[in-house]
mmCIF file of C-alpha atoms in Angstrom:
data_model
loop_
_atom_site.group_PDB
_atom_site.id
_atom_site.type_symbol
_atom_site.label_atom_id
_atom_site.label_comp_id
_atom_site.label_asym_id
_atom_site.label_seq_id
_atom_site.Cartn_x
_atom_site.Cartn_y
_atom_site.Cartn_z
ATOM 1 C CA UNK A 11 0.000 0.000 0.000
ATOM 2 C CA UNK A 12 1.424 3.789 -0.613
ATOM 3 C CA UNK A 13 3.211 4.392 2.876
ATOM 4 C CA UNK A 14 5.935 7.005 3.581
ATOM 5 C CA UNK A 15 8.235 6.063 6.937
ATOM 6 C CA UNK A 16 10.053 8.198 9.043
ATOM 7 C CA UNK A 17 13.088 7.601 10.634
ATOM 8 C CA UNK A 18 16.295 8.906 12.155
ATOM 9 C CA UNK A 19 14.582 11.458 15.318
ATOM 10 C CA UNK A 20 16.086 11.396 18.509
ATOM 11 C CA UNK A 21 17.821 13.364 21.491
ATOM 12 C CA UNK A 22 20.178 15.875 20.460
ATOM 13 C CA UNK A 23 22.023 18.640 22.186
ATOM 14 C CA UNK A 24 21.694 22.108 20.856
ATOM 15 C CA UNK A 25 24.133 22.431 17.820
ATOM 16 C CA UNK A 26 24.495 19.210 17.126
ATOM 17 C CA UNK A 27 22.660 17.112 13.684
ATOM 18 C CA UNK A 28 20.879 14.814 12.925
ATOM 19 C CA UNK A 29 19.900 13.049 9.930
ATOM 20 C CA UNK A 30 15.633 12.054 8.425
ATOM 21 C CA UNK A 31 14.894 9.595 6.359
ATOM 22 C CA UNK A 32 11.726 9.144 4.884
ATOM 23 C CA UNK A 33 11.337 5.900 3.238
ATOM 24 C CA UNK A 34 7.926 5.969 0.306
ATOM 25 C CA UNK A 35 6.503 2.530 -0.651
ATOM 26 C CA UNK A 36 3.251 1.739 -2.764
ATOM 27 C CA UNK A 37 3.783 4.171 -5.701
ATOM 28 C CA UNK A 38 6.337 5.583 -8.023
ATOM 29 C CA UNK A 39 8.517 8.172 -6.129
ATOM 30 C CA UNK A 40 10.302 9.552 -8.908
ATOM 31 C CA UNK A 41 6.661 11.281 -10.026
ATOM 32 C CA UNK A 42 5.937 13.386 -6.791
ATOM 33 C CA UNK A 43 7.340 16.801 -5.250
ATOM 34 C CA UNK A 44 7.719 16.062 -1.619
ATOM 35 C CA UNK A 45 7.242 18.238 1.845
ATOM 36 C CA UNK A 46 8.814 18.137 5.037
ATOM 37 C CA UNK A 47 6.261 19.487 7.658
ATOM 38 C CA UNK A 48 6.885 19.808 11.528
ATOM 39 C CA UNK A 49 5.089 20.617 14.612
ATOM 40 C CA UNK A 50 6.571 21.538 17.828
ATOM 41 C CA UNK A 51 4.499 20.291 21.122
ATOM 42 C CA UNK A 52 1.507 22.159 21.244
ATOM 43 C CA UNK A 53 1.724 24.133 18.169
ATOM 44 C CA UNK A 54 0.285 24.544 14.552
ATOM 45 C CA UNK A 55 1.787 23.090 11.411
ATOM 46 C CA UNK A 56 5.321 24.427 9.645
ATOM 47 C CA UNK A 57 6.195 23.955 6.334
ATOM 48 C CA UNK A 58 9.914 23.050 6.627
ATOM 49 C CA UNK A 59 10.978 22.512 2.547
ATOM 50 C CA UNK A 60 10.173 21.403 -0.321
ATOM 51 C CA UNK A 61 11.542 19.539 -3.378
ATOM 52 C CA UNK A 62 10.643 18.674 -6.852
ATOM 53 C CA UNK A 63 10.371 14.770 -8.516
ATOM 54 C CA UNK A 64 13.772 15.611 -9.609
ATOM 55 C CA UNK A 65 15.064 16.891 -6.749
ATOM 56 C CA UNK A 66 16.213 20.599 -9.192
ATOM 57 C CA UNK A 67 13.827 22.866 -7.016
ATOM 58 C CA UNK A 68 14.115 23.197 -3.130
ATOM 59 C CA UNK A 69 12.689 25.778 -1.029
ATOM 60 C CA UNK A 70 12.947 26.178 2.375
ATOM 61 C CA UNK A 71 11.230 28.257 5.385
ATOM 62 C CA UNK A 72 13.074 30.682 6.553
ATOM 63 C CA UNK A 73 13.999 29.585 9.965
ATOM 64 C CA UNK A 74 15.672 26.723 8.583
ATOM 65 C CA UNK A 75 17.431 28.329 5.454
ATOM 66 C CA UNK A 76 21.433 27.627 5.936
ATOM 67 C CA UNK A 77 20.691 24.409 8.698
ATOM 68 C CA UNK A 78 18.853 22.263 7.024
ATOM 69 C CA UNK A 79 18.737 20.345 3.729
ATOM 70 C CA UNK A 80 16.534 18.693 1.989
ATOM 71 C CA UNK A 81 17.405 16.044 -0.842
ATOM 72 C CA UNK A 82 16.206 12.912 -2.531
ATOM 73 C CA UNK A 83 17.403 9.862 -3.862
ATOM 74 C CA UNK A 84 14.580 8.270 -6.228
ATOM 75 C CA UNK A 85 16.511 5.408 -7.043
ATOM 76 C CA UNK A 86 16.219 4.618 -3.437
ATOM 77 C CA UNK A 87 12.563 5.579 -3.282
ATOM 78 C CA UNK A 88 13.678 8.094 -0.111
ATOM 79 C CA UNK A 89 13.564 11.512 0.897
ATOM 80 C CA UNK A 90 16.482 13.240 3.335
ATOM 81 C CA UNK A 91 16.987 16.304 5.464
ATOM 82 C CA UNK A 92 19.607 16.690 7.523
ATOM 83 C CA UNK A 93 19.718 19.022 10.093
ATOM 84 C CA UNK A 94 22.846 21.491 11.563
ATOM 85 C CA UNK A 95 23.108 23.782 13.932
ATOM 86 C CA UNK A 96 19.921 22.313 15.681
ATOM 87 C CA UNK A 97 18.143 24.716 18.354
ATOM 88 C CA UNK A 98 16.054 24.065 21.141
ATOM 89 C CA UNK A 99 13.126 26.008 18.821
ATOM 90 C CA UNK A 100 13.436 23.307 16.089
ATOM 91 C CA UNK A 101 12.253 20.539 18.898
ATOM 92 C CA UNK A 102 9.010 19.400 17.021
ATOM 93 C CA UNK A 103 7.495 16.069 15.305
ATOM 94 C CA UNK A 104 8.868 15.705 11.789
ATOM 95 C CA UNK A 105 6.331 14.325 9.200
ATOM 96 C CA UNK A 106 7.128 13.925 5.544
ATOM 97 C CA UNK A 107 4.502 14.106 2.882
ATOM 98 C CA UNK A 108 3.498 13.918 -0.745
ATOM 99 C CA UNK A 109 3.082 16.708 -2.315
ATOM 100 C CA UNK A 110 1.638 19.281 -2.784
ATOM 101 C CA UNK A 111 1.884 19.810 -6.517
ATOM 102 C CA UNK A 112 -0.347 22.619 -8.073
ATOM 103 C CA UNK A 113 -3.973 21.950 -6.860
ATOM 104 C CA UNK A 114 -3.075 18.856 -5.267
ATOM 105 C CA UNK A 115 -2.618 18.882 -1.592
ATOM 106 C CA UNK A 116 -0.754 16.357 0.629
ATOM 107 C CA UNK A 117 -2.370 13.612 0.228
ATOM 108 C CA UNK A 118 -0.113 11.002 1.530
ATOM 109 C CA UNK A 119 1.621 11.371 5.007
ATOM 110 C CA UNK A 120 4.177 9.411 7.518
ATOM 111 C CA UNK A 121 3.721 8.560 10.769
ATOM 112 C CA UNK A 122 6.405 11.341 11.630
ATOM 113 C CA UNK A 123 9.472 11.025 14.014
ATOM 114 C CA UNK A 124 10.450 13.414 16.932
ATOM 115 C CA UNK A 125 13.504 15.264 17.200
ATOM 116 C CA UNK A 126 14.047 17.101 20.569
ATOM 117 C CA UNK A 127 17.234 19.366 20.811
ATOM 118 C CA UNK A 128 18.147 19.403 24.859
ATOM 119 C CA UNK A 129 21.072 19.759 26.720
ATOM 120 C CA UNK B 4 6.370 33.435 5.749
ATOM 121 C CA UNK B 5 2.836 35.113 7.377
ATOM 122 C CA UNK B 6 0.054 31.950 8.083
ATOM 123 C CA UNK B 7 -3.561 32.235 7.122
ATOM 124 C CA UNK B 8 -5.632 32.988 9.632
ATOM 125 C CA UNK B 9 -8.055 30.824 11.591
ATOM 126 C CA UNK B 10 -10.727 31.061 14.498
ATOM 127 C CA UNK B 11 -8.739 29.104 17.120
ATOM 128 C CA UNK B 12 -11.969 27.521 18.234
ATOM 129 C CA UNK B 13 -15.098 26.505 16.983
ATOM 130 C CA UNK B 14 -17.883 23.931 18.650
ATOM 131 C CA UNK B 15 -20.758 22.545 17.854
ATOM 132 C CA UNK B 16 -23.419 20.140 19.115
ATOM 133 C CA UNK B 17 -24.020 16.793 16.663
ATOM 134 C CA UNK B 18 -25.502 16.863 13.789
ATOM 135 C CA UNK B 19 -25.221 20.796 13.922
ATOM 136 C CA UNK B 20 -23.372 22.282 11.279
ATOM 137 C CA UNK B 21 -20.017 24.331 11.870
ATOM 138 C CA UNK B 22 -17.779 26.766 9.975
ATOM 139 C CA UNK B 23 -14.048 27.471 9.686
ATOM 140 C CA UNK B 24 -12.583 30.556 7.942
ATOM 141 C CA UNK B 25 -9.610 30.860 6.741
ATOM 142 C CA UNK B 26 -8.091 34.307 5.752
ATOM 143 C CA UNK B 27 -5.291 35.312 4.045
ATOM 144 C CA UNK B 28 -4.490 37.602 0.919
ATOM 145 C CA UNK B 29 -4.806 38.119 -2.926
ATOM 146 C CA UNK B 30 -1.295 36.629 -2.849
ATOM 147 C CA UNK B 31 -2.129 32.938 -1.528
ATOM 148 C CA UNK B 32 -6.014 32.376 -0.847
ATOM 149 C CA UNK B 33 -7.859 35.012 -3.225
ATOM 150 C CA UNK B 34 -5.382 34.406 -6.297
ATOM 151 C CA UNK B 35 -5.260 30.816 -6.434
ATOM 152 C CA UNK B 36 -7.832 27.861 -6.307
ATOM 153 C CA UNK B 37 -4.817 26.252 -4.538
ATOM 154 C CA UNK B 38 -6.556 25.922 -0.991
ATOM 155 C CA UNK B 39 -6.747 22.612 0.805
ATOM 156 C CA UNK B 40 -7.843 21.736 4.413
ATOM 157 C CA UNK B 41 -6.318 19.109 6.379
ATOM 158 C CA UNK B 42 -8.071 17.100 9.891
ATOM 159 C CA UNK B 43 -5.791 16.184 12.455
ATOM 160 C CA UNK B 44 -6.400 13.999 15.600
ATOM 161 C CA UNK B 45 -3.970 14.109 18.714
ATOM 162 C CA UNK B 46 -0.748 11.638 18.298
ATOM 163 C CA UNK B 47 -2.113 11.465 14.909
ATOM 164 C CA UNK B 48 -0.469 12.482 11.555
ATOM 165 C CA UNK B 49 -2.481 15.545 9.322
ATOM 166 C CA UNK B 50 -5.286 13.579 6.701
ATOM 167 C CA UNK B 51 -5.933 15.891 3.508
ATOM 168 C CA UNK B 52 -10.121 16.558 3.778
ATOM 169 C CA UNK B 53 -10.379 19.191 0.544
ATOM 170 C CA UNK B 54 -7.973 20.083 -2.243
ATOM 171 C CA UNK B 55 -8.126 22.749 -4.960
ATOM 172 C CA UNK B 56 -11.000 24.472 -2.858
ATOM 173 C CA UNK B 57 -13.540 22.407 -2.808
ATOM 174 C CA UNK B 58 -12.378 18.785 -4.044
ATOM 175 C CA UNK B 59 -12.529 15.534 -1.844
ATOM 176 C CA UNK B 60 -10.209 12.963 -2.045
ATOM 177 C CA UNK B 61 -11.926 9.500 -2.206
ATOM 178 C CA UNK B 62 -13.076 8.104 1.304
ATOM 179 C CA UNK B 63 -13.528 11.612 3.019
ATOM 180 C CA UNK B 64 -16.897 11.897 3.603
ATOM 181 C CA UNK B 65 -19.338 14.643 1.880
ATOM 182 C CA UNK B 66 -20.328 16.123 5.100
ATOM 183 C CA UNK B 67 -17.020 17.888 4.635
ATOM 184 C CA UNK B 68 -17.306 20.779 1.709
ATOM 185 C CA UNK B 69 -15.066 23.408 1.063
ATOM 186 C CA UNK B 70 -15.420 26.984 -0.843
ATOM 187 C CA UNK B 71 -14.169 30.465 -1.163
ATOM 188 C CA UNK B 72 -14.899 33.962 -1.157
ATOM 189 C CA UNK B 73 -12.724 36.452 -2.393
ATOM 190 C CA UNK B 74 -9.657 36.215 0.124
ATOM 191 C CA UNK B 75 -11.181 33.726 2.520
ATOM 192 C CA UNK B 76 -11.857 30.173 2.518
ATOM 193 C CA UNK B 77 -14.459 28.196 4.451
ATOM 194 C CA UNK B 78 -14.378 24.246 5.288
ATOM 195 C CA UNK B 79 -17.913 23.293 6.500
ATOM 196 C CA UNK B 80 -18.894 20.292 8.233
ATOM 197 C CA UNK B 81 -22.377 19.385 8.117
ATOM 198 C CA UNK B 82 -23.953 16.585 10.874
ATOM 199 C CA UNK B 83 -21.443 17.285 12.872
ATOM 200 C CA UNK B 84 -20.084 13.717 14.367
ATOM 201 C CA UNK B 85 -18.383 12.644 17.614
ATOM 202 C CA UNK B 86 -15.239 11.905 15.434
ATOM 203 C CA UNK B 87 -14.755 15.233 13.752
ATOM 204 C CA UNK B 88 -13.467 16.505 16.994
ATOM 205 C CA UNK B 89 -10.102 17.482 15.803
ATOM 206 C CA UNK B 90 -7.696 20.247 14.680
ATOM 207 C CA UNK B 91 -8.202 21.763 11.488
ATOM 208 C CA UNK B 92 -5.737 23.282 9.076
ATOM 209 C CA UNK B 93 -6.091 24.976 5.874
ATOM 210 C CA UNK B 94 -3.332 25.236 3.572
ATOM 211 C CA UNK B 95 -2.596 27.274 0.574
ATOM 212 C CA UNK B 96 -0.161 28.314 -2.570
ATOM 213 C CA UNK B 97 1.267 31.955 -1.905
ATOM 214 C CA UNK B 98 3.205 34.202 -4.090
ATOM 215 C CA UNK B 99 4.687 36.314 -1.256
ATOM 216 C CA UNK B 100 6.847 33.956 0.356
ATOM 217 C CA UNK B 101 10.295 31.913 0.374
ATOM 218 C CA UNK B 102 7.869 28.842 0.499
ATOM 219 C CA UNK B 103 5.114 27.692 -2.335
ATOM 220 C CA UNK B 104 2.407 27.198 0.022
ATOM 221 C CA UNK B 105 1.548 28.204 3.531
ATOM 222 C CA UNK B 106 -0.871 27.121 6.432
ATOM 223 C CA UNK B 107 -3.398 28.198 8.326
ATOM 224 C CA UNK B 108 -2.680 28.939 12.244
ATOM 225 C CA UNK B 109 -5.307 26.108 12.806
ATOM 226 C CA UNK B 110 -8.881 25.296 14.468
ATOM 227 C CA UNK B 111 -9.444 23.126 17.139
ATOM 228 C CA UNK B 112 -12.873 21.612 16.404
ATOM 229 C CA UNK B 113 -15.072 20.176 19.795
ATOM 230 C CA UNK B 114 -18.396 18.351 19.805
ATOM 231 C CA UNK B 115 -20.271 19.657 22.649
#
């Protein structure tokens, strides 16, 4: 069935990295832009970036721009963003998603994994 | 990058119907049909309810409906049910921002 799977959260100390992965099953990869989304405990939704099927276009939210980035690897079927310079205010659930692509919203989503940034 | 902006709370009794706004500018809601609205249950990952507008993806049920006026769009949930308790978020493409699309600050929905 079409899945996406988080992985790679965890405890880190503030200015240290980490590493998602976001493994997609159940449909051709290679044909979707993807999202990373997060929400920190308590709060609303954040677009983190985004990337084309190819991987040619990223964008990014400002309060990541120059920490994180986002890439793909469609032979692998799997979507990255690794994460520098982590601050306590990037603490949050990490979910990646399909989409959106012009009309289309985000129609398929992971499970998300949670990164907390702590000394 | 601004988010659209929602009522932070909105309840209703079942089978009522309720309405969530969701305002932003002629540079992400009121120039594009790009809106969509997204249900979220605690612990639980966001579920797309309506795309481009008004659209629902198969399985979502049609007491969900979605439109727009001008710079404001409106998710409507008729016979309100025990499990639409939930947040609420809508989403849009925006023109004015480092980002594509943006979301809404959210709705938490409760079923008195």
């Amino acid at each position: 069935q079409v899945q996406l799977v988080e992985s790679g959260g965890g405890l880190v100390k503030p200015g240290g990295s980490l590493r998602l992965s976001c493994a997609a099953s159940g449909f051709t990869f290679s044909d979707y832009y993807m999202s990373w989304i997060r929400q920190a405990p308590g709060k609303g939704l954040e677009w983190v970036s985004y990337i084309s099927s190819s991987g040619s276009t990223i964008y990014y939210a400002d309060s990541v721009k120059g920490r994180f980035t986002i890439s793909r690897d469609n032979a692998k079927n799997s979507l990255y963003l690794q994460m520098n310079s982590l601050r306590a205010e990037d603490t949050a659930v990490y979910y990646c998603a399909r989409g959106p692509y012009g009309v289309y919203g985000m129609d398929v989503w992971g499970q998300g994994t949670t990164v907390t940034v702590s000394s | 990058q601004s988010a659209l902006t929602q009522p932070a709370s909105v309840s209703g009794s079942p089978g009522q119907s309720i309405t969530i706004s969701c305002t932003g500018t002629s540079s992400d809601v009121g120039g594009y049909n790009y809106v969509s609205w997204y249900q979220q249950h605690p612990g639980k990952a966001p579920k797309l309810m309506i795309y481009e507008v008004s659209n629902r993806p198969s399985g979502v049920p049609d007491r969900f409906s979605g439109s727009k006026s001008g710079n404001t769009a409106s998710l409507t949930i008729s016979g309100l049910q025990a499990e639409d308790e939930a947040d609420y978020y809508c989403s849009s493409y925006t023109s004015s921002s480092t980002l594509p699309y943006v979301f809404g600050t959210g709705t938490k929905v409760t079923v008195l």
